[in-house]
PDB file of C-alpha atoms in Angstrom:
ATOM      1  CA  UNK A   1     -90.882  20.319 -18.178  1.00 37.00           C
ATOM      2  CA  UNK A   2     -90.482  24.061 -19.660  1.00 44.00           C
ATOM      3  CA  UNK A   3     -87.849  26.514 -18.218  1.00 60.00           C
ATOM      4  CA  UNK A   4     -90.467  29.254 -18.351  1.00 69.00           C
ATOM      5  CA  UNK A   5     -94.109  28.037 -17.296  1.00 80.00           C
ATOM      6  CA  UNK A   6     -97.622  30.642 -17.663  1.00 84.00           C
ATOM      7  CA  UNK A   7    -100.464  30.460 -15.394  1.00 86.00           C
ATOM      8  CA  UNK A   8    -103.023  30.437 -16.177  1.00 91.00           C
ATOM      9  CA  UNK A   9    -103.160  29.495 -19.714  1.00 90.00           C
ATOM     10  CA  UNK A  10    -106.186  31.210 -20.873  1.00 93.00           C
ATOM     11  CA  UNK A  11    -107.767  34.183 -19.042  1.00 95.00           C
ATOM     12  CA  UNK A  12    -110.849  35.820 -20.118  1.00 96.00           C
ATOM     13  CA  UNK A  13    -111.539  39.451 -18.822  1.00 95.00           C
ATOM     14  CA  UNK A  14    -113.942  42.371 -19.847  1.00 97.00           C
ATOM     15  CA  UNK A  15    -112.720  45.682 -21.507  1.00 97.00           C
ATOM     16  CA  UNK A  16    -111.523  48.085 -18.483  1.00 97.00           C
ATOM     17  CA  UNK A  17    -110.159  45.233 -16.166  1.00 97.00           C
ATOM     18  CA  UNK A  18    -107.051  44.081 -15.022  1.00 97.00           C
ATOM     19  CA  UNK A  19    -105.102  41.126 -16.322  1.00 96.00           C
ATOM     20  CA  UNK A  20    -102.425  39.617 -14.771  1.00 96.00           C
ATOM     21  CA  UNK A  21    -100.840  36.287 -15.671  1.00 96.00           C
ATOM     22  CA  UNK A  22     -97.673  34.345 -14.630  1.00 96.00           C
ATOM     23  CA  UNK A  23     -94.383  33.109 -15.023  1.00 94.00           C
ATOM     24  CA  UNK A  24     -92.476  30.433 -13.498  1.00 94.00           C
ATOM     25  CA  UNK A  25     -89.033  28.905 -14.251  1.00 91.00           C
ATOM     26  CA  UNK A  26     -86.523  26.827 -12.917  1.00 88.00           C
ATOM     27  CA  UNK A  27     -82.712  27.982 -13.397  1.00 84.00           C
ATOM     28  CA  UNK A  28     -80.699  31.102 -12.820  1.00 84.00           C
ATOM     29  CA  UNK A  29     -81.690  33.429 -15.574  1.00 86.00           C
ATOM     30  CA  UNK A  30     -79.465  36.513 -16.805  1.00 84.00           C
ATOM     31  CA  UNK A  31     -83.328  38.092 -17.283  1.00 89.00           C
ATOM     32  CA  UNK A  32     -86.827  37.104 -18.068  1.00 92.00           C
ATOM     33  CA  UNK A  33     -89.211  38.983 -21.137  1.00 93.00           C
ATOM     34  CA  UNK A  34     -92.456  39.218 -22.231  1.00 95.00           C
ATOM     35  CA  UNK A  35     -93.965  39.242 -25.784  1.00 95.00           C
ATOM     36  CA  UNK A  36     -97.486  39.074 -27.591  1.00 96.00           C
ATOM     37  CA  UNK A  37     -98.276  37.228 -30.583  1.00 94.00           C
ATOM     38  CA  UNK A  38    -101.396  37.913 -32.158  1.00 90.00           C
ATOM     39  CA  UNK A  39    -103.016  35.325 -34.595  1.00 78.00           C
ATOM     40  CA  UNK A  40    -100.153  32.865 -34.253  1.00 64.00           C
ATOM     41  CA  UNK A  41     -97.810  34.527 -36.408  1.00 74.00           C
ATOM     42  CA  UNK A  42     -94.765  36.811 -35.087  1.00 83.00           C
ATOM     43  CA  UNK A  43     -93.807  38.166 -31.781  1.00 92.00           C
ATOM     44  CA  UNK A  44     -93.184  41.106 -30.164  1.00 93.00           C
ATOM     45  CA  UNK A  45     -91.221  42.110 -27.143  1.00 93.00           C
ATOM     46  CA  UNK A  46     -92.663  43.768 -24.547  1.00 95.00           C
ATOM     47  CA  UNK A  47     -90.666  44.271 -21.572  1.00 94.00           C
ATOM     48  CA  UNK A  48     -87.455  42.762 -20.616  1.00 93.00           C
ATOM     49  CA  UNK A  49     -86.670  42.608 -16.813  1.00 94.00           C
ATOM     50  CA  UNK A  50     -82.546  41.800 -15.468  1.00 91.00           C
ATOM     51  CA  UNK A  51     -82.133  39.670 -12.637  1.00 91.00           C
ATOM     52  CA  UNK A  52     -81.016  42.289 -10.611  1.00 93.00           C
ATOM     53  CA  UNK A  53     -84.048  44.191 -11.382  1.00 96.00           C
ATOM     54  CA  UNK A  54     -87.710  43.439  -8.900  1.00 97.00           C
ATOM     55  CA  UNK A  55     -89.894  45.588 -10.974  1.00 98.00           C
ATOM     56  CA  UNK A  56     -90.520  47.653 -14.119  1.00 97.00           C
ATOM     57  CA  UNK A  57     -92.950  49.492 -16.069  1.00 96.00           C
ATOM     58  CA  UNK A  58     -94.152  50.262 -19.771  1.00 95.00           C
ATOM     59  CA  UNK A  59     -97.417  51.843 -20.254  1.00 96.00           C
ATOM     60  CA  UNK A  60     -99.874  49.761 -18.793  1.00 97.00           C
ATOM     61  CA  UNK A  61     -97.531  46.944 -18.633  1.00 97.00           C
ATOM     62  CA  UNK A  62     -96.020  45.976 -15.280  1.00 98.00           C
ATOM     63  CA  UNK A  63     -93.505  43.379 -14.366  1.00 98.00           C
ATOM     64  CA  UNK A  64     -92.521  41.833 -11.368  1.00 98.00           C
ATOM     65  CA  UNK A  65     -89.545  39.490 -10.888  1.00 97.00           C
ATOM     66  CA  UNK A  66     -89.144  37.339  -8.193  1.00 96.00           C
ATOM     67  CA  UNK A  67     -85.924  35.549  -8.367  1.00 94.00           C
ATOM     68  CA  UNK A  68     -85.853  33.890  -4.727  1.00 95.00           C
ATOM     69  CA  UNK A  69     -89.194  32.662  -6.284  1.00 95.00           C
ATOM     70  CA  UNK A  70     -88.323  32.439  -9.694  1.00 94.00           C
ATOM     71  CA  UNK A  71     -91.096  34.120 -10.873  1.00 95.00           C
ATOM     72  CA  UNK A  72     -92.802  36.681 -12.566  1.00 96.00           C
ATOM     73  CA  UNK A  73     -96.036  38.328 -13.138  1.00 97.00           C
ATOM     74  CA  UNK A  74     -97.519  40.773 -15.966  1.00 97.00           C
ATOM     75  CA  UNK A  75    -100.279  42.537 -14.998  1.00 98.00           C
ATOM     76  CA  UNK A  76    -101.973  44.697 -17.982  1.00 97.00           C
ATOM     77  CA  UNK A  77    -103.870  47.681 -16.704  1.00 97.00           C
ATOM     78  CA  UNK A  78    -107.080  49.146 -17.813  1.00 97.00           C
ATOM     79  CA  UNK A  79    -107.479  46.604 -20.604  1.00 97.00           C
ATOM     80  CA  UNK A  80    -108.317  46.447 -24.194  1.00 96.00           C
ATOM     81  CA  UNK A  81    -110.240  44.629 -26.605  1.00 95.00           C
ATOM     82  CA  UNK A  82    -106.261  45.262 -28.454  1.00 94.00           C
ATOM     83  CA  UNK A  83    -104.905  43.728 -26.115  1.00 96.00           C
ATOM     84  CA  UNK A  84    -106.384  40.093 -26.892  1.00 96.00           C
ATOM     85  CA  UNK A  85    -103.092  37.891 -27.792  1.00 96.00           C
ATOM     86  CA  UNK A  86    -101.141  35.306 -26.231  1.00 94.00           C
ATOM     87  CA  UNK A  87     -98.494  36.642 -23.886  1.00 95.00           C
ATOM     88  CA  UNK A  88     -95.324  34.449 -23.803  1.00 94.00           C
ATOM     89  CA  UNK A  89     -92.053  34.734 -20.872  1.00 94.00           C
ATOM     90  CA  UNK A  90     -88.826  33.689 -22.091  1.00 92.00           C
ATOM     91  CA  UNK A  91     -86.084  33.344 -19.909  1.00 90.00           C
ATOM     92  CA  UNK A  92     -82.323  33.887 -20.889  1.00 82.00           C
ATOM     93  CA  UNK A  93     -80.801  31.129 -18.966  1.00 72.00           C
ATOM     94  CA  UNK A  94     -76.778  32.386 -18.030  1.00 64.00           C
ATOM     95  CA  UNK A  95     -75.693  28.462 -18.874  1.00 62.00           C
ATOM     96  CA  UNK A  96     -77.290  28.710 -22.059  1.00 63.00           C
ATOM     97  CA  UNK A  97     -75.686  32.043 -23.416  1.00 58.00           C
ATOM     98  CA  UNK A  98     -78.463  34.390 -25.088  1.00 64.00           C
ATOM     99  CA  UNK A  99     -80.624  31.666 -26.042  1.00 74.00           C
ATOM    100  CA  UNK A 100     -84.254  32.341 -24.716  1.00 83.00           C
ATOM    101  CA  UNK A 101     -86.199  29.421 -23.465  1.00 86.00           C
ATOM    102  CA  UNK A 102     -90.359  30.204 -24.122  1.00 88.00           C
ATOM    103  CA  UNK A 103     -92.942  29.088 -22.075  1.00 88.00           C
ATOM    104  CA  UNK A 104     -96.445  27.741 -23.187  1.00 88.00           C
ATOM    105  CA  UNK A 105     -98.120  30.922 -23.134  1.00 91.00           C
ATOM    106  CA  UNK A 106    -101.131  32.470 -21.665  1.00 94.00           C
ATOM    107  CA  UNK A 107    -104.211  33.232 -24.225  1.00 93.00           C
ATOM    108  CA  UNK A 108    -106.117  36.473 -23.370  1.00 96.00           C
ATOM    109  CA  UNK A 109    -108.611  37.316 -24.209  1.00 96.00           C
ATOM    110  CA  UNK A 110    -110.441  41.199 -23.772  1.00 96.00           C
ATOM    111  CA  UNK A 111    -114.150  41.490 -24.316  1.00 96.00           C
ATOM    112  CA  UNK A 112    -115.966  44.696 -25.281  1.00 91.00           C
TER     113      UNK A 112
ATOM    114  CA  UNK B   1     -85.101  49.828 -41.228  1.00 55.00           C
ATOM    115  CA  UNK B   2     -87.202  47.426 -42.178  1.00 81.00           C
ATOM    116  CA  UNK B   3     -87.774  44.517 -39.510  1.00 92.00           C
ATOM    117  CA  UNK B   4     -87.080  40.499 -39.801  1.00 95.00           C
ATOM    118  CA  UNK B   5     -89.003  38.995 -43.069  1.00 96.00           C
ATOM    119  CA  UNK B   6     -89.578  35.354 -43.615  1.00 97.00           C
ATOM    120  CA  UNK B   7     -90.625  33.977 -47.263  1.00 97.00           C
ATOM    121  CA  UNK B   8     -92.484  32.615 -47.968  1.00 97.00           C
ATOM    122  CA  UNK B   9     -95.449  33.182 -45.635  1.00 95.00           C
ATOM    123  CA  UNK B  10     -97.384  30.076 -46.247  1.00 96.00           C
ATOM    124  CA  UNK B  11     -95.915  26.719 -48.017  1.00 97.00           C
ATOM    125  CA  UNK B  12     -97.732  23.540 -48.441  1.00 98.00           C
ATOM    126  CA  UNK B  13     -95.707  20.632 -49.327  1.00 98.00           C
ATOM    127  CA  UNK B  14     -96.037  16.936 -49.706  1.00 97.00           C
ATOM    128  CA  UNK B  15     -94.743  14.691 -47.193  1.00 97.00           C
ATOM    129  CA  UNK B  16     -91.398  13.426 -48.440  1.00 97.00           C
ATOM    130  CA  UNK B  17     -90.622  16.512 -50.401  1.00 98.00           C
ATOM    131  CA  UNK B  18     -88.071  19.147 -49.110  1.00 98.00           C
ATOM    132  CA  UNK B  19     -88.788  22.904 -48.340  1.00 98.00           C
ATOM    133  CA  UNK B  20     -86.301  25.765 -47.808  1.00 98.00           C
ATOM    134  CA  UNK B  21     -87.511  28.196 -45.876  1.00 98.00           C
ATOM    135  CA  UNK B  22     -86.146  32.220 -45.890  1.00 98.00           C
ATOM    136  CA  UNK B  23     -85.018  34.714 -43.282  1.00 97.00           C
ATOM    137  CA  UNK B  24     -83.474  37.983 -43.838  1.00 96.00           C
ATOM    138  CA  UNK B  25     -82.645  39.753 -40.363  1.00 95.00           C
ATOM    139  CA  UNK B  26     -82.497  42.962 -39.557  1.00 93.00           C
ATOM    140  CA  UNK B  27     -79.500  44.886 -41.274  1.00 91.00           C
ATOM    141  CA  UNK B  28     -76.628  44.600 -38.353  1.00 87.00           C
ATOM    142  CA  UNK B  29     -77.975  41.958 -36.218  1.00 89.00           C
ATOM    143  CA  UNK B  30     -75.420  39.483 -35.448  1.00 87.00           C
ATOM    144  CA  UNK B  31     -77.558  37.158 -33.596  1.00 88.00           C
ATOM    145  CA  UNK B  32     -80.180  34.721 -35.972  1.00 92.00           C
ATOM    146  CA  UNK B  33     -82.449  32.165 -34.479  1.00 92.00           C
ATOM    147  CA  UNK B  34     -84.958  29.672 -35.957  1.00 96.00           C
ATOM    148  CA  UNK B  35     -87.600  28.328 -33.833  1.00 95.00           C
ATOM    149  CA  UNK B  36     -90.996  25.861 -34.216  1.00 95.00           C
ATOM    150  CA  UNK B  37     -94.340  26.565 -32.827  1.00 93.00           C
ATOM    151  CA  UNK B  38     -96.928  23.934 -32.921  1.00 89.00           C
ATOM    152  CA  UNK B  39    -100.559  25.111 -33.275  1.00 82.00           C
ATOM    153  CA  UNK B  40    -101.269  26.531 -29.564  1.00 76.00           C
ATOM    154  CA  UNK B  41     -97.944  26.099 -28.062  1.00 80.00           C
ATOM    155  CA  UNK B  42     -95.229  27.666 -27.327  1.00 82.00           C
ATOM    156  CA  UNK B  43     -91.558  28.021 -28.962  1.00 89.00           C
ATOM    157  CA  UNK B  44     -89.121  25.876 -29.832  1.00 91.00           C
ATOM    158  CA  UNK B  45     -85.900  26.383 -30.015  1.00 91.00           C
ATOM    159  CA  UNK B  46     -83.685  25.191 -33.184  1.00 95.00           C
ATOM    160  CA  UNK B  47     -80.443  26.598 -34.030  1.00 93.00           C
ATOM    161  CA  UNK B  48     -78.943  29.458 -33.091  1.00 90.00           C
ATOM    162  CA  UNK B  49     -76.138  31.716 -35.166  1.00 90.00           C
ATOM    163  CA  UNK B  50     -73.696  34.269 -33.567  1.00 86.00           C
ATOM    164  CA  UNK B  51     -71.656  36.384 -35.593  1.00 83.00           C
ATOM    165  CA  UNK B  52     -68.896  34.198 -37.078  1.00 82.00           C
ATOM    166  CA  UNK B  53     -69.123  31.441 -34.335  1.00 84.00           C
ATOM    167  CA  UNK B  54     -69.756  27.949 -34.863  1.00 87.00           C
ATOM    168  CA  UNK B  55     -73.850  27.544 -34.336  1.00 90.00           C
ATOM    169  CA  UNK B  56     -75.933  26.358 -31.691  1.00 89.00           C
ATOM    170  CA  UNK B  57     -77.872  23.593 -33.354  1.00 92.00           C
ATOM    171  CA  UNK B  58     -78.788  21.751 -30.085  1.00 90.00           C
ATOM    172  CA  UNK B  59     -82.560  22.398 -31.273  1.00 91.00           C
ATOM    173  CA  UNK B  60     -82.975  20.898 -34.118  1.00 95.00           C
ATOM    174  CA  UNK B  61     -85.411  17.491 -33.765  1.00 94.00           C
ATOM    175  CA  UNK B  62     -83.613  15.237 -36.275  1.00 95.00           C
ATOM    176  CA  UNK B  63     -81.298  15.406 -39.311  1.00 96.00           C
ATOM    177  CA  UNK B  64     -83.850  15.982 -41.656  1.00 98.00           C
ATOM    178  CA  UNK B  65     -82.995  19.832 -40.172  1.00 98.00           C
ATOM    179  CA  UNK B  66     -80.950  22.074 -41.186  1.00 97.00           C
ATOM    180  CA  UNK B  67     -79.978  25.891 -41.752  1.00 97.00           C
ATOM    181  CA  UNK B  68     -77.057  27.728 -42.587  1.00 95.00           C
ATOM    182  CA  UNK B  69     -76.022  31.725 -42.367  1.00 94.00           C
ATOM    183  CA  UNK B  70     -74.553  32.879 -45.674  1.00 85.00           C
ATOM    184  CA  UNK B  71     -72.446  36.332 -45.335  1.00 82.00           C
ATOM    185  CA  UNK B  72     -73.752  36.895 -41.942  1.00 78.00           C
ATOM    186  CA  UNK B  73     -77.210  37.901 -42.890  1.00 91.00           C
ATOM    187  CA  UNK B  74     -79.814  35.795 -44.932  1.00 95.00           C
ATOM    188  CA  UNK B  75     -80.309  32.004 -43.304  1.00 97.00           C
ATOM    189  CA  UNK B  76     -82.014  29.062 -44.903  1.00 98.00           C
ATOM    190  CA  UNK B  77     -83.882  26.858 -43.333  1.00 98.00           C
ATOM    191  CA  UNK B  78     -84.213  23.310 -45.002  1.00 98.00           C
ATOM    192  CA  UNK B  79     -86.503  20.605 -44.009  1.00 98.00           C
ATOM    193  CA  UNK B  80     -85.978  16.721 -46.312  1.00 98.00           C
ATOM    194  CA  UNK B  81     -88.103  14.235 -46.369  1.00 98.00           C
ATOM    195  CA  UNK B  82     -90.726  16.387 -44.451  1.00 98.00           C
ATOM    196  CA  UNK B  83     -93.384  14.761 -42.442  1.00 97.00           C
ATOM    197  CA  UNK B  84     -96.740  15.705 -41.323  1.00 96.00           C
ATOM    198  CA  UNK B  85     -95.206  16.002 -37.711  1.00 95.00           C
ATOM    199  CA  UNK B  86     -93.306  19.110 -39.483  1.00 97.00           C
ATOM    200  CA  UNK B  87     -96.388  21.389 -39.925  1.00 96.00           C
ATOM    201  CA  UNK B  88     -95.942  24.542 -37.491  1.00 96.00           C
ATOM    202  CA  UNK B  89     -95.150  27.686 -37.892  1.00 95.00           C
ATOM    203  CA  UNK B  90     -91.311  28.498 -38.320  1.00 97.00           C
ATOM    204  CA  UNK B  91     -90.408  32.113 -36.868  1.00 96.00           C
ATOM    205  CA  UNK B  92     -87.141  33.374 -37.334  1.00 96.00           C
ATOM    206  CA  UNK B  93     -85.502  36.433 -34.793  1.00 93.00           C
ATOM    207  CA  UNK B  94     -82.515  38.366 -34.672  1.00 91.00           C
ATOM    208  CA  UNK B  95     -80.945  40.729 -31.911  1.00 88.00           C
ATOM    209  CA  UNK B  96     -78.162  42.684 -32.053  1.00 84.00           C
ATOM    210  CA  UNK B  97     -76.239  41.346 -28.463  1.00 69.00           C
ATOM    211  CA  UNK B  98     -74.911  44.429 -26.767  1.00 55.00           C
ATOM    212  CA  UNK B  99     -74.916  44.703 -22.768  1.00 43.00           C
ATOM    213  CA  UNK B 100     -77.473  43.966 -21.096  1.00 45.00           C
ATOM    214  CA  UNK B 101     -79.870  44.178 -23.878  1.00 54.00           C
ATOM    215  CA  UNK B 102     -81.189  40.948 -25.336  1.00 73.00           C
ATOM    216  CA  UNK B 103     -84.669  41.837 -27.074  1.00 84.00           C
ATOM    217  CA  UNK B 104     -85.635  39.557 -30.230  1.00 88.00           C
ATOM    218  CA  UNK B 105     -87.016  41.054 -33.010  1.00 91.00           C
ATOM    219  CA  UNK B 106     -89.271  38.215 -34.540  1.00 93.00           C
ATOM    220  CA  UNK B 107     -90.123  38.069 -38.445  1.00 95.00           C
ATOM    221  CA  UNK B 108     -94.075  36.820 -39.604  1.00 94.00           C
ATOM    222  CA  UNK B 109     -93.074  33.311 -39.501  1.00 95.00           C
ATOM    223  CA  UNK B 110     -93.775  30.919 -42.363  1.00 97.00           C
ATOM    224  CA  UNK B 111     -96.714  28.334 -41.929  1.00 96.00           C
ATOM    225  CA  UNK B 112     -95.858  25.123 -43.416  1.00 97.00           C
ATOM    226  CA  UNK B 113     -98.269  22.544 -44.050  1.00 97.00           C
ATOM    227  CA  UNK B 114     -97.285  18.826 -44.716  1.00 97.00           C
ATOM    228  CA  UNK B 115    -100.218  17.230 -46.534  1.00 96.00           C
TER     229      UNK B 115
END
């Protein structure tokens, strides 16, 4: 199965709530990130958390890493109809160099 | 500067016929990667290019695949003999590896279509 797994994979909220969705993976990483891709075309990073590191914040973007648990969660505060996309983890495995393994995504979606 | 771009955007092809498929990073990146993303799922990984080192090409599903790095800078993706199983989109990223910083930058990806 994937190095980097989402839960759930599609989450549904109205404008003005919280969204939080999560990450697991398997092997030691050197750090896990988070991007958006809207309409299936190219990413972009959000937030990039080190192993060392148990949580961090951008905006209304927080991460939590939970390496004992290998996991992590992005919660998105106060959302946005902008903010429908599918949110992606990648994990930068330390046997695999820089090369980021992607999980399946989660597809959210922000009603107004 | 500008950011990763991928030509062209869309490309529908024939099955059998070969495509070649465009990145140019972002000016000083020494890191290039290719990846595949079936319609609703996630990345895959396909080859990987560092600086002057030999490439990663552990992703790449079959030998119909291919891409080189010319100069450091532009890469070409080439698909033969392409098959309906090769429709996806193919995004392209580069980073520019310094400590502990290991962001991708991803171009628009080019949809390819296998009819």
């Amino acid at each position: 199965s994937q190095q980097g797994e989402e839960d759930p994979q599609a989450l549904s909220i109205q404008e003005g709530e919280n969204a939080t969705m999560n990450c697991s993976y398997k092997t030691s990483i050197n750090n896990l990130q988070w991007y958006r891709q809207n309409s299936g075309r190219g990413l972009v990073h959000l937030i990039l958390i080190r192993s060392n590191e148990r949580e961090k914040h951008s905006g209304r973007l927080r991460v939590t890493l939970d390496t004992s648990k290998k996991s992590s969660s992005l919660l998105i505060t106060a959302s946005r109809a902008a903010d429908t996309a599918s949110y992606f983890c990648a994990t930068d495995v330390r046997a695999a160099g820089n090369k980021l393994t992607f999980g399946g995504g989660t597809r959210v979606l922000v009603k107004p | 500067g500008a950011g990763v771009s991928q030509s062209p955007s869309n490309k529908v092809t024939e099955k059998g016929k070969d495509v070649e498929l465009r990145c140019d990073p972002i000016s000083g990146h020494t890191a290039l990667y290719w990846y595949r993303q079936s319609l609703g799922q996630g990345l895959e990984f396909l080859i990987y290019f560092q600086g002057n080192s030999a490439p990663d090409k552990s992703g790449l599903p079959s030998d119909r695949f291919s891409a080189e790095r010319t100069g450091g800078s532009v890469s070409t993706l080439t698909i033969q003999r392409t098959q309906q199983e090769d429709s996806a989109v193919y995004l392209c990223a580069s980073s520019s590896r310094h400590a502990h910083s290991y962001e991708q930058y991803f171009g628009p990806g080019t949809r390819l279509t296998v009819t």
